[in-house]
Short mmCIF file of C-alpha atoms and ligand atoms in Angstrom, two decimals:
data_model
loop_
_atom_site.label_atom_id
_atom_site.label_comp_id
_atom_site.label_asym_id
_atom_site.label_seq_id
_atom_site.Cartn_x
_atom_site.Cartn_y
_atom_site.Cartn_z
CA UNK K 206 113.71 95.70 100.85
CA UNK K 207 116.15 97.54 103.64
CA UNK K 208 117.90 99.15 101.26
CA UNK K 209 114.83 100.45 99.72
CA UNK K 210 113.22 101.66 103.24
CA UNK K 211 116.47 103.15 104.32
CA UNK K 212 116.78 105.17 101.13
CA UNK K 213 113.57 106.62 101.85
CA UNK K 214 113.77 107.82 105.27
CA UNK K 215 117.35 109.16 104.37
CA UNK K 216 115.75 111.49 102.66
CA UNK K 217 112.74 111.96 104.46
CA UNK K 218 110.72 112.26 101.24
CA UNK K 219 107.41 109.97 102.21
CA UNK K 220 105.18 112.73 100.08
CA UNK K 221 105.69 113.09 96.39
CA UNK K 222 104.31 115.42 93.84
CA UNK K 223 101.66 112.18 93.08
CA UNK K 224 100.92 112.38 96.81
CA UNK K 225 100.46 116.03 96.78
CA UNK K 226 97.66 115.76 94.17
CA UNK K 227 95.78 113.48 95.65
CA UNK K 228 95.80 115.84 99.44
CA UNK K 229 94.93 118.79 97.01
CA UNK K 230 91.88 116.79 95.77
CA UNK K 231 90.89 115.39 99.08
CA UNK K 232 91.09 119.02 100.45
CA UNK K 233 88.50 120.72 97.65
CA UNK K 234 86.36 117.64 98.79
CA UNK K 235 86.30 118.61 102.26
CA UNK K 236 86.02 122.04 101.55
CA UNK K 237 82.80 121.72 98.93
CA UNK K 238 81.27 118.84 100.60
CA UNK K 239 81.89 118.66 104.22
CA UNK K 240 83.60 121.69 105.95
CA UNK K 241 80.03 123.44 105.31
CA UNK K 242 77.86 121.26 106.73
CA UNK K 243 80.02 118.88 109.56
CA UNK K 244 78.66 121.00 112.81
CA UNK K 245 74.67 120.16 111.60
CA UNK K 246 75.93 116.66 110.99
CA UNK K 247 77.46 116.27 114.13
CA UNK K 248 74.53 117.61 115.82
CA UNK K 249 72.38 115.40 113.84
CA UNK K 250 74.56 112.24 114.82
CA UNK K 251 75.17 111.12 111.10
CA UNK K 252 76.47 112.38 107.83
CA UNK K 253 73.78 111.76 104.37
CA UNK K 254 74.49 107.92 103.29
CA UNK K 255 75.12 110.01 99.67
CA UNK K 256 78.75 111.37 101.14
CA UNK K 257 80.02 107.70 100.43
CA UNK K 258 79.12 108.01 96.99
CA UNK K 259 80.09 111.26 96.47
CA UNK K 260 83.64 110.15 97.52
CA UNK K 261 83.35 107.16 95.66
CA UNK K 262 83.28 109.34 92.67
CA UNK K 263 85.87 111.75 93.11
CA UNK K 264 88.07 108.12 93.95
CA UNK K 265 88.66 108.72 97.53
CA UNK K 266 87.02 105.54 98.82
CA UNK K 267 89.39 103.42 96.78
CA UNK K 268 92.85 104.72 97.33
CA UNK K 269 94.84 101.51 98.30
CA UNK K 270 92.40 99.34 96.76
CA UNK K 271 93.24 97.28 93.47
CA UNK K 272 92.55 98.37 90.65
CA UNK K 273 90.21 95.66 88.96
CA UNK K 274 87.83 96.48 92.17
CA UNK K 275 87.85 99.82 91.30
CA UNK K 276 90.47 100.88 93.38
CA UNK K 277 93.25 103.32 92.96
CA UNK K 278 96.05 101.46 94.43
CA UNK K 279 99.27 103.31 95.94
CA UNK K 280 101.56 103.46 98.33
CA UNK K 281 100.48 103.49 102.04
CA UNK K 282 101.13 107.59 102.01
CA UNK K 283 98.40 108.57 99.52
CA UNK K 284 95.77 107.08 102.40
CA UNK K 285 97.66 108.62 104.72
CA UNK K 286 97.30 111.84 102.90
CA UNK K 287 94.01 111.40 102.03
CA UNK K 288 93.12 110.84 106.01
CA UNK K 289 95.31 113.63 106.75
CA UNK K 290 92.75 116.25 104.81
CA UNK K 291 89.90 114.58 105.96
CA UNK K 292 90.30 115.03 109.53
CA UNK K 293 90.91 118.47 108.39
CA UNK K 294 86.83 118.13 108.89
CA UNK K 295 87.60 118.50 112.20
CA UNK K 296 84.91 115.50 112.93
CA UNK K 297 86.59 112.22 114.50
CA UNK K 298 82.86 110.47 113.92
CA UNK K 299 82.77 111.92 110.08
CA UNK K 300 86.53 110.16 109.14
CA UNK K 301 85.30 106.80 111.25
CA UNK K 302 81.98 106.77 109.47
CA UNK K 303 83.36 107.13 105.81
CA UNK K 304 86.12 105.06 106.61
CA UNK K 305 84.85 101.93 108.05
CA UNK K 306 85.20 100.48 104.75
CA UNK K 307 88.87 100.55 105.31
CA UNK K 308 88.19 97.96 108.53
CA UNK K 309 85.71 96.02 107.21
CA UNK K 310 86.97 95.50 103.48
CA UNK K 311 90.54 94.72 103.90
CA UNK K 312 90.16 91.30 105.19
CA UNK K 313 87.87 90.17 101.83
CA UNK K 314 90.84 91.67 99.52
CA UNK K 315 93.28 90.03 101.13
CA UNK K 316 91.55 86.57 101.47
CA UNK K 317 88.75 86.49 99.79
CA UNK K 318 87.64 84.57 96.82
CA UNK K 319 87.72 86.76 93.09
CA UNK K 320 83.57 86.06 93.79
CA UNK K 321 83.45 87.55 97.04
CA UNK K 322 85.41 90.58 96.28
CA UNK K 323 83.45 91.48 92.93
CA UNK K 324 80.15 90.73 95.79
CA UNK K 325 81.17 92.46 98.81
CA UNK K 326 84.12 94.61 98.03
CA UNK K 327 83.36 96.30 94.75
CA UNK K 328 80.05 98.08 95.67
CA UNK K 329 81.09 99.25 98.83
CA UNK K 330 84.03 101.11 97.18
CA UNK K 331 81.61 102.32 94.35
CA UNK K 332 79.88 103.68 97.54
CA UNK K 333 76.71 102.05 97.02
CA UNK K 334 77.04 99.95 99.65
CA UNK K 335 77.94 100.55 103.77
CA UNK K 336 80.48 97.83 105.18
CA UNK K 337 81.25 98.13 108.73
CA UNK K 338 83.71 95.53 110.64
CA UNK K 339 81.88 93.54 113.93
CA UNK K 340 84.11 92.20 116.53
CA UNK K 341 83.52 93.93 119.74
CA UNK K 342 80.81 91.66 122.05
CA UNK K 343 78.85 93.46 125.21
CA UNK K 344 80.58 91.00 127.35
CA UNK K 345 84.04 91.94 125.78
CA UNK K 346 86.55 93.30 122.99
CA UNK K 347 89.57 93.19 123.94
CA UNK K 348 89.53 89.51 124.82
CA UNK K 349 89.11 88.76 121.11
CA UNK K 350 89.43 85.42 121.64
CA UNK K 351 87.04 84.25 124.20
CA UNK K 352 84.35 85.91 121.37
CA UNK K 353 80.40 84.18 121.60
CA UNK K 354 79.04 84.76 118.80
CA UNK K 355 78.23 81.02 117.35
CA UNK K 356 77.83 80.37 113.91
CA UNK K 357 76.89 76.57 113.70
CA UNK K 358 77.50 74.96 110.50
CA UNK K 359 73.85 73.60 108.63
CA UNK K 360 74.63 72.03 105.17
CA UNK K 361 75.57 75.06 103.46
CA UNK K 362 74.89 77.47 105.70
CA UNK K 363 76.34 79.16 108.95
CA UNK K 364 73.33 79.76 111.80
CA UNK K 365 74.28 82.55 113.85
CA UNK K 366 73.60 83.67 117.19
CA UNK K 367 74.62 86.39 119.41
CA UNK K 368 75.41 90.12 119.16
CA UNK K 369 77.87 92.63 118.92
CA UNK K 370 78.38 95.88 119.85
CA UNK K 371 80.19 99.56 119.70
CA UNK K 372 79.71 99.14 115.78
CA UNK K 373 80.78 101.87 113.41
CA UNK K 374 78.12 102.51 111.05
CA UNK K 375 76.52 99.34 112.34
CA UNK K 376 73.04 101.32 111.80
CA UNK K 377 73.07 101.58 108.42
CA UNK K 378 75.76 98.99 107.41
CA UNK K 379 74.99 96.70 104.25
CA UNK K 380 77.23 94.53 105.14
CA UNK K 381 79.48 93.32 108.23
CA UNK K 382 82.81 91.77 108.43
CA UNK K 383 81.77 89.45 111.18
CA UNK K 384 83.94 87.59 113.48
CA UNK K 385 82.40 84.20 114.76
CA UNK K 386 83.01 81.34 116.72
CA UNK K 387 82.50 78.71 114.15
CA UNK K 388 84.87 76.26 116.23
CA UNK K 389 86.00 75.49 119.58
CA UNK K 390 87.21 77.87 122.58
CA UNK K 391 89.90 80.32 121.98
CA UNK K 392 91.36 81.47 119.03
CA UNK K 393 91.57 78.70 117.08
CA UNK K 394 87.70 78.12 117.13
CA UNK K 395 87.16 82.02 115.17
CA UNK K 396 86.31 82.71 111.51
CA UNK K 397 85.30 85.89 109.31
CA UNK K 398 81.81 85.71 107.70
CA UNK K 399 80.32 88.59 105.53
CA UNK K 400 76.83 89.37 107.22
CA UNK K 401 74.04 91.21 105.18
CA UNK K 402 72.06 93.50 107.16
CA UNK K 403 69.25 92.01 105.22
CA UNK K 404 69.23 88.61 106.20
CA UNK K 405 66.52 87.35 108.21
CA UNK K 406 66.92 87.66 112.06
CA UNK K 407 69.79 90.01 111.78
CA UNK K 408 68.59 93.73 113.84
CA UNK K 409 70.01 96.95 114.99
CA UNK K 410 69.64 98.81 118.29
CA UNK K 411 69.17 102.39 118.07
CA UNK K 412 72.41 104.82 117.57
CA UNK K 413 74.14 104.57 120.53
CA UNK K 414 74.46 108.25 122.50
CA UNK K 415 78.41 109.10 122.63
CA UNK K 416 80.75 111.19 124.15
CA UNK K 417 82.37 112.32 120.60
CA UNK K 418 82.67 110.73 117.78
CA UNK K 419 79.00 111.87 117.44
CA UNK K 420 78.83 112.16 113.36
CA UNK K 421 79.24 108.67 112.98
CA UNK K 422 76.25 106.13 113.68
CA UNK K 423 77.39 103.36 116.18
CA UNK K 424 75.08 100.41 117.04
CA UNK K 425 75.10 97.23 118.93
CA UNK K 426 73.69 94.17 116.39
CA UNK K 427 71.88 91.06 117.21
CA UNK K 428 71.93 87.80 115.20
CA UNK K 429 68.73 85.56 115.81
CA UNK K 430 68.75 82.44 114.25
CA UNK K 431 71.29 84.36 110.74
CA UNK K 432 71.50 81.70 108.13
CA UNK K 433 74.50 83.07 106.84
CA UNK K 434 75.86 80.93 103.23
CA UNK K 435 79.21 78.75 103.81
CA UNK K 436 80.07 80.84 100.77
CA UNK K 437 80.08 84.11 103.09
CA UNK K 438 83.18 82.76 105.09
CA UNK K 439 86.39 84.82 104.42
CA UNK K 440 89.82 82.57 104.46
CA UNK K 441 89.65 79.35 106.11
CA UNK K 442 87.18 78.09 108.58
CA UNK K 443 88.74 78.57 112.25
CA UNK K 444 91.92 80.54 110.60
CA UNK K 445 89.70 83.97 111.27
CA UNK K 446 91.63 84.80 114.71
CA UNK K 447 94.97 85.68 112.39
CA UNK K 448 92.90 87.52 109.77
CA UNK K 449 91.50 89.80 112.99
CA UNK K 450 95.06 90.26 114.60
CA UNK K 451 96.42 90.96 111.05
CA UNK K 452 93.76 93.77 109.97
CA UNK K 453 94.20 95.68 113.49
CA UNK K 454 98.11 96.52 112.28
CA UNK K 455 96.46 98.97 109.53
CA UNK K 456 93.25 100.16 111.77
CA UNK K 457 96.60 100.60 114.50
CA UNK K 458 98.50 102.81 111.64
CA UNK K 459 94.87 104.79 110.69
CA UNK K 460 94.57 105.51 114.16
CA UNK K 461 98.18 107.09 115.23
CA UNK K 462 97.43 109.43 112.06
CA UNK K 463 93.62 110.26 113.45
CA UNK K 464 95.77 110.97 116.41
CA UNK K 465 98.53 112.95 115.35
CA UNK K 466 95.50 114.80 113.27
CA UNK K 467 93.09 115.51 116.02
CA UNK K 468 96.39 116.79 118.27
CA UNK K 469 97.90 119.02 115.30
CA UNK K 470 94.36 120.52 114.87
CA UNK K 471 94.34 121.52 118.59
CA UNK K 472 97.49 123.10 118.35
CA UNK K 473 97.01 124.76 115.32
CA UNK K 474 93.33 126.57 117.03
CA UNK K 475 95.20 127.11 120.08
CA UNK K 476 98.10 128.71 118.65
CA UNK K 477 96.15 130.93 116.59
CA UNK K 478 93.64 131.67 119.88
CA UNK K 479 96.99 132.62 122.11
CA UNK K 480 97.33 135.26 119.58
CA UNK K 481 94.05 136.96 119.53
CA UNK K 482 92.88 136.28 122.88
CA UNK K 483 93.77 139.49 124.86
CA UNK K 484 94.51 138.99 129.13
CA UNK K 485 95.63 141.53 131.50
CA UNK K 486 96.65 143.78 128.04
CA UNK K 487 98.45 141.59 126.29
CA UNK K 488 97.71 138.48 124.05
CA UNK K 489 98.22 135.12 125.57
CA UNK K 490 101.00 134.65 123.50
CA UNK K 491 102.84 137.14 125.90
CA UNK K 492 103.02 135.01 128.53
CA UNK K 493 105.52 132.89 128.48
CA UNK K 494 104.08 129.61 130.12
CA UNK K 495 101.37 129.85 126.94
CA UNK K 496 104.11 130.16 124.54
CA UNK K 497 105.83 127.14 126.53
CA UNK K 498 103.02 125.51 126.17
CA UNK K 499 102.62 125.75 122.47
CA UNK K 500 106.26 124.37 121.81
CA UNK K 501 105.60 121.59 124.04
CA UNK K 502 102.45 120.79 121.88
CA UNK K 503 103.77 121.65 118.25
CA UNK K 504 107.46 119.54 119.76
CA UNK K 505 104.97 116.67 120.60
CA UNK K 506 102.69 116.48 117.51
CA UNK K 507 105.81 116.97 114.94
CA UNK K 508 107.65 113.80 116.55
CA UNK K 509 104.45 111.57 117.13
CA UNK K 510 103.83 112.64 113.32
CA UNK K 511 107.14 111.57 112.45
CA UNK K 512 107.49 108.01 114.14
CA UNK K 513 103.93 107.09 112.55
CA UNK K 514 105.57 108.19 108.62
CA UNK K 515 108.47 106.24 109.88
CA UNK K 516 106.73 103.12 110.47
CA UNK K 517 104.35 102.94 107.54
CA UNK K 518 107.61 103.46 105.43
CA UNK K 519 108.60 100.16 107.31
CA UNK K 520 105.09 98.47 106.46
CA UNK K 521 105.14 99.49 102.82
CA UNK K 522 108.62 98.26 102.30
CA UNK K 523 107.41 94.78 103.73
CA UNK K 524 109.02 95.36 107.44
CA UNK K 525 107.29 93.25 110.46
CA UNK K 526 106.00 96.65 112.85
CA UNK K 527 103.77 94.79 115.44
CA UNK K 528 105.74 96.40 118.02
CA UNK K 529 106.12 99.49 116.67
CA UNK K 530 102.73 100.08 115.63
CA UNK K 531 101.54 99.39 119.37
CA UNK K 532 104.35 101.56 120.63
CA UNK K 533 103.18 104.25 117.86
CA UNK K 534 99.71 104.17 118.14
CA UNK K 535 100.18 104.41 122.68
CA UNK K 536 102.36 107.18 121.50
CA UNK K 537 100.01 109.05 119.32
CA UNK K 538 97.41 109.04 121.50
CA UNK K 539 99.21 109.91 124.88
CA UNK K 540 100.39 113.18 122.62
CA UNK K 541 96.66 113.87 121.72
CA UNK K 542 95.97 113.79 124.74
CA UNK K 543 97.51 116.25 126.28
CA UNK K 544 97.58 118.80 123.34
CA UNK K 545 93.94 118.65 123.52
CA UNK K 546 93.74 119.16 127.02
CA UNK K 547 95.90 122.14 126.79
CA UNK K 548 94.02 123.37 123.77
CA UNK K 549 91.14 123.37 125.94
CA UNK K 550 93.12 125.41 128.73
CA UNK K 551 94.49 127.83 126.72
CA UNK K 552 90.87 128.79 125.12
CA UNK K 553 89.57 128.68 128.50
CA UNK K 554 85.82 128.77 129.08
CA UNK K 555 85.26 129.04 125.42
CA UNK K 556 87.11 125.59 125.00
CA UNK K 557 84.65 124.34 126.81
CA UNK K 558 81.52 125.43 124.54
CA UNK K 559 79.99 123.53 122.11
CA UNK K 560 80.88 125.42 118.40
CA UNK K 561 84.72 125.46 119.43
CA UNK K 562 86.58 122.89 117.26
CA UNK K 563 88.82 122.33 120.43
CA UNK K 564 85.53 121.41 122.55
CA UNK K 565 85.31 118.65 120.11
CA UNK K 566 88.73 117.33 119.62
CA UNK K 567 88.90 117.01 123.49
CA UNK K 568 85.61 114.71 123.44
CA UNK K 569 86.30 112.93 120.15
CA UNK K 570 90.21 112.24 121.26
CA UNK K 571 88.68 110.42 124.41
CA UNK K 572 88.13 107.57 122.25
CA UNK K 573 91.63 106.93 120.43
CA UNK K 574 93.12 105.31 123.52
CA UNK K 575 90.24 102.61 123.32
CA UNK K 576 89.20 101.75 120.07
CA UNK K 577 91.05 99.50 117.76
CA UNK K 578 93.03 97.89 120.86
CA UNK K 579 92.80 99.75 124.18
CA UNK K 580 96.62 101.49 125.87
CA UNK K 581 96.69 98.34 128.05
CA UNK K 582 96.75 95.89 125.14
CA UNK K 583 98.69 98.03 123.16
CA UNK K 584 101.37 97.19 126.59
CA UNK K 585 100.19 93.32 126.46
CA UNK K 586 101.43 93.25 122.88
CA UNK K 587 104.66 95.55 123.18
CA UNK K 588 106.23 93.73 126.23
CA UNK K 589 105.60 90.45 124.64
CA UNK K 590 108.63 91.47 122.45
CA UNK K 591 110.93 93.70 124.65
CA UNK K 592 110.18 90.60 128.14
C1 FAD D 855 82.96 104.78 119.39
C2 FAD D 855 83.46 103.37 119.29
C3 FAD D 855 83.59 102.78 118.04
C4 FAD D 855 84.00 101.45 117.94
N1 FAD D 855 83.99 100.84 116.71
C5 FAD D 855 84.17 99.49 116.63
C6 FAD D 855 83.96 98.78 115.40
O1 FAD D 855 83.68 99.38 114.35
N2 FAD D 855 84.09 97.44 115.40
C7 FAD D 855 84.42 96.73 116.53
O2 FAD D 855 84.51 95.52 116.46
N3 FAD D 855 84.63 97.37 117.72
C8 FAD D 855 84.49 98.72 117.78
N4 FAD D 855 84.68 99.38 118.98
C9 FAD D 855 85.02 98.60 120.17
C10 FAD D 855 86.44 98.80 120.69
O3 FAD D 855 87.35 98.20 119.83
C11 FAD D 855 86.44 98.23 122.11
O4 FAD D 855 85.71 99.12 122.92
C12 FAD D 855 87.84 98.04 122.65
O5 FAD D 855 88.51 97.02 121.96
C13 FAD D 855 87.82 97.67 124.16
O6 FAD D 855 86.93 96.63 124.41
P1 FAD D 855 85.85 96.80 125.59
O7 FAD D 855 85.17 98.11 125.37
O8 FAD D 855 84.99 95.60 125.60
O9 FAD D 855 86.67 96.92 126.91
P2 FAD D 855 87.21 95.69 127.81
O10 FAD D 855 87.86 94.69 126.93
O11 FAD D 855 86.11 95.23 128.68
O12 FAD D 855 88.31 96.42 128.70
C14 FAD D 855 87.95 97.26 129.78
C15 FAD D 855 89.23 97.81 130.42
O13 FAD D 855 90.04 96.73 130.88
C16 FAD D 855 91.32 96.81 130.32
N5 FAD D 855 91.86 95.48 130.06
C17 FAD D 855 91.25 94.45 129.42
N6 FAD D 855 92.08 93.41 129.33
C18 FAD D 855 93.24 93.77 129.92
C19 FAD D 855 94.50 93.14 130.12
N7 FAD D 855 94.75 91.90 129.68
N8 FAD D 855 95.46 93.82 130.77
C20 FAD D 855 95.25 95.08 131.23
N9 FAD D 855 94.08 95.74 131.05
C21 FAD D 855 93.10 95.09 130.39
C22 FAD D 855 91.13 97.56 129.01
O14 FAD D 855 92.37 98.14 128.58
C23 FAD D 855 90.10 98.58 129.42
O15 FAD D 855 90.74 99.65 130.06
C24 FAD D 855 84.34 100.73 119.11
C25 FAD D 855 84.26 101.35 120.35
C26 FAD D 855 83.81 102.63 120.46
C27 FAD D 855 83.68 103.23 121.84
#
């Protein structure tokens, strides 16, 4: 397994021909069906529920997936390329929307039963169906395991009460990958349930108004009384506490590249900008703290790029990357972070208006350091290994 991994990166080739295909194919998707369309979408605060089909069909949904769930499985790098091209979109909300499957579903293929998958993994990759993944509570997310949400075992069935909250495409979700407290306090009291948004006593709030992220729906939901089927539980019954810590590593990995996406887009607009932007008679280019500037941020992006292909070359070839991932993923986002702010500087007051694609990298960046594990557990996690 070394061997193979160090082979690899010796020769730095993570992309193949195979690899290149499927960016090429991602890109005329984003190009015909989004790139025309994202700035009325994110004004609208959603993207048409059709876009998961139409992805579905040109096989975008399923890269990674298995095969027999109609899947196109792969290496790590074709979702990477895939996610690469679509945050070419330039929407942070459109690439979290479409891809919530990749939270919610992973969990089912890697534990659930053959029934379960066909039920709640097949249609959502067919995009017929919406899964989203529900851990966050109002009164807390990154204490995972302190989590309230009961589900109280009746016979067959699981009755659930409680809510959660900060859902991606919670509105119009099918399904939800719910985590539950089906046992006693802390994490050994948590399993996984598949929720149907149709089951009786399950509601949504309203979207819920963000800062960025704005094409993809986000809702709190409420569970009143859910009688959810025993046969909805994912893995074992109080095992679901591993199955959460074990699906962050890839939402982790997903994240550093939304990162080192959202920070290579804002160098890319401000480096172009710097050249056409005339001050004082010459472009901003001309002055050397812009051009310092730029290195800094094209330096930044091309390492935090690097370190993320790096450690999903470790993942694929079977390599423990807790660590790393947390180190990565701080990484990534402390880079996007300041090449969007700079992007902003460098286009000035213009960076600041809505319509500029750096205006909305800076707002939909904000939310990288928090989701999927906020910068401070990121640190919880890392100095467990290095203390
Ligand atoms: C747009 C958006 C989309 C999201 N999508 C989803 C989703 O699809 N599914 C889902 O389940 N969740 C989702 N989340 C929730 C997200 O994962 C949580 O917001 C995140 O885990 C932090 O939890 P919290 O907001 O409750 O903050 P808290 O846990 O209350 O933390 C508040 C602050 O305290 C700090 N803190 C907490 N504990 C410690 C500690 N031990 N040491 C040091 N500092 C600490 C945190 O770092 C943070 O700065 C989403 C959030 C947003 C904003």
């Amino acid at each position: 397994m070394a061997m193979e991994f160090s082979e690899k990166a010796s020769c730095q080739k993570y992309f193949t021909k195979a690899h290149d295909l499927v960016r090429r194919s991602v890109k005329e998707f984003v190009d015909g069906e989004i790139l025309p369309y994202i700035d009325d979408w994110e004004e609208a605060g959603e993207f048409p529920r059709d876009l998961y089909r139409k992805a579905a069909e040109v096989d975008i949904l399923g890269i990674g997936y298995p095969e027999s769930l109609g899947g196109t499985p792969g290496d790590t790098f074709f979702k990477i390329a895939a996610s690469e091209e679509l945050m070419r979109s330039g929407s942070g909300g459109l690439v979290a929307g479409l891809g919530s499957l990749d939270i919610a579903l992973p969990p089912i293929v890697r534990h659930g039963t053959d029934e379960q998958k066909e039920r709640f993994v097949k249609p959502v990759l067919a995009g017929e169906r919406i899964a989203a993944l529900a851990v966050t509570e109002p009164g807390g997310g990154s204490d995972v395991a302190s989590l309230k949400t009961e589900a109280i075992r009746d016979g067959d069935h699981y009755v659930v009460n409680g809510s959660k909250t900060f859902i991606t495409s919670g509105c119009r979700a099918d399904q939800i990958t719910c985590a539950v407290r089906t046992g006693g306090e802390g994490a050994h009291g948590i399993s996984f349930l598949v929720i149907e948004a149709d089951t009786p006593g399950y509601s949504v709030s309203d979207k819920l108004k963000k800062t960025g992220w704005w094409a993809s729906d986000t809702a709190e939901i409420f569970f009143d009384d859910c009688r959810v089927p025993v046969e909805n539980r994912i893995g074992a019954e109080n095992q679901g506490f591993y199955l959460i810590m074990e699906n962050f590593q890839s939402e982790r990995q997903f994240l550093c590249v939304m990162a080192n996406m959202t920070a290579q887009l804002a160098y890319e607009a401000a480096r172009q900008y710097a050249k056409d932007r005339e001050a004082f008679g010459k472009p901003l280019s001309a002055f050397q703290v812009t051009r310092h500037k730029l290195v800094d941020m094209a330096t930044q992006v091309e390492v935090s790029r690097e370190f993320t292909y790096r450690i999903a070359a470790k993942i694929d070839a079977g390599m423990d990357q807790i660590k790393e991932i947390s180190m990565a993923k701080n990484f990534a986002c402390s880079v996007s972070d300041r090449v969007t702010w700079e992007a902003v500087q460098i286009f000035g007051g213009y960076g600041y208006m809505r319509g500029y694609i750096v205006e909305r990298l800076f707002r939909d960046n904000r939310l990288l350091s928090i989701g999927g594990g906020t910068t401070e557990i990121m640190k919880e996690i890392i100095s467990k290994f290095i203390l």
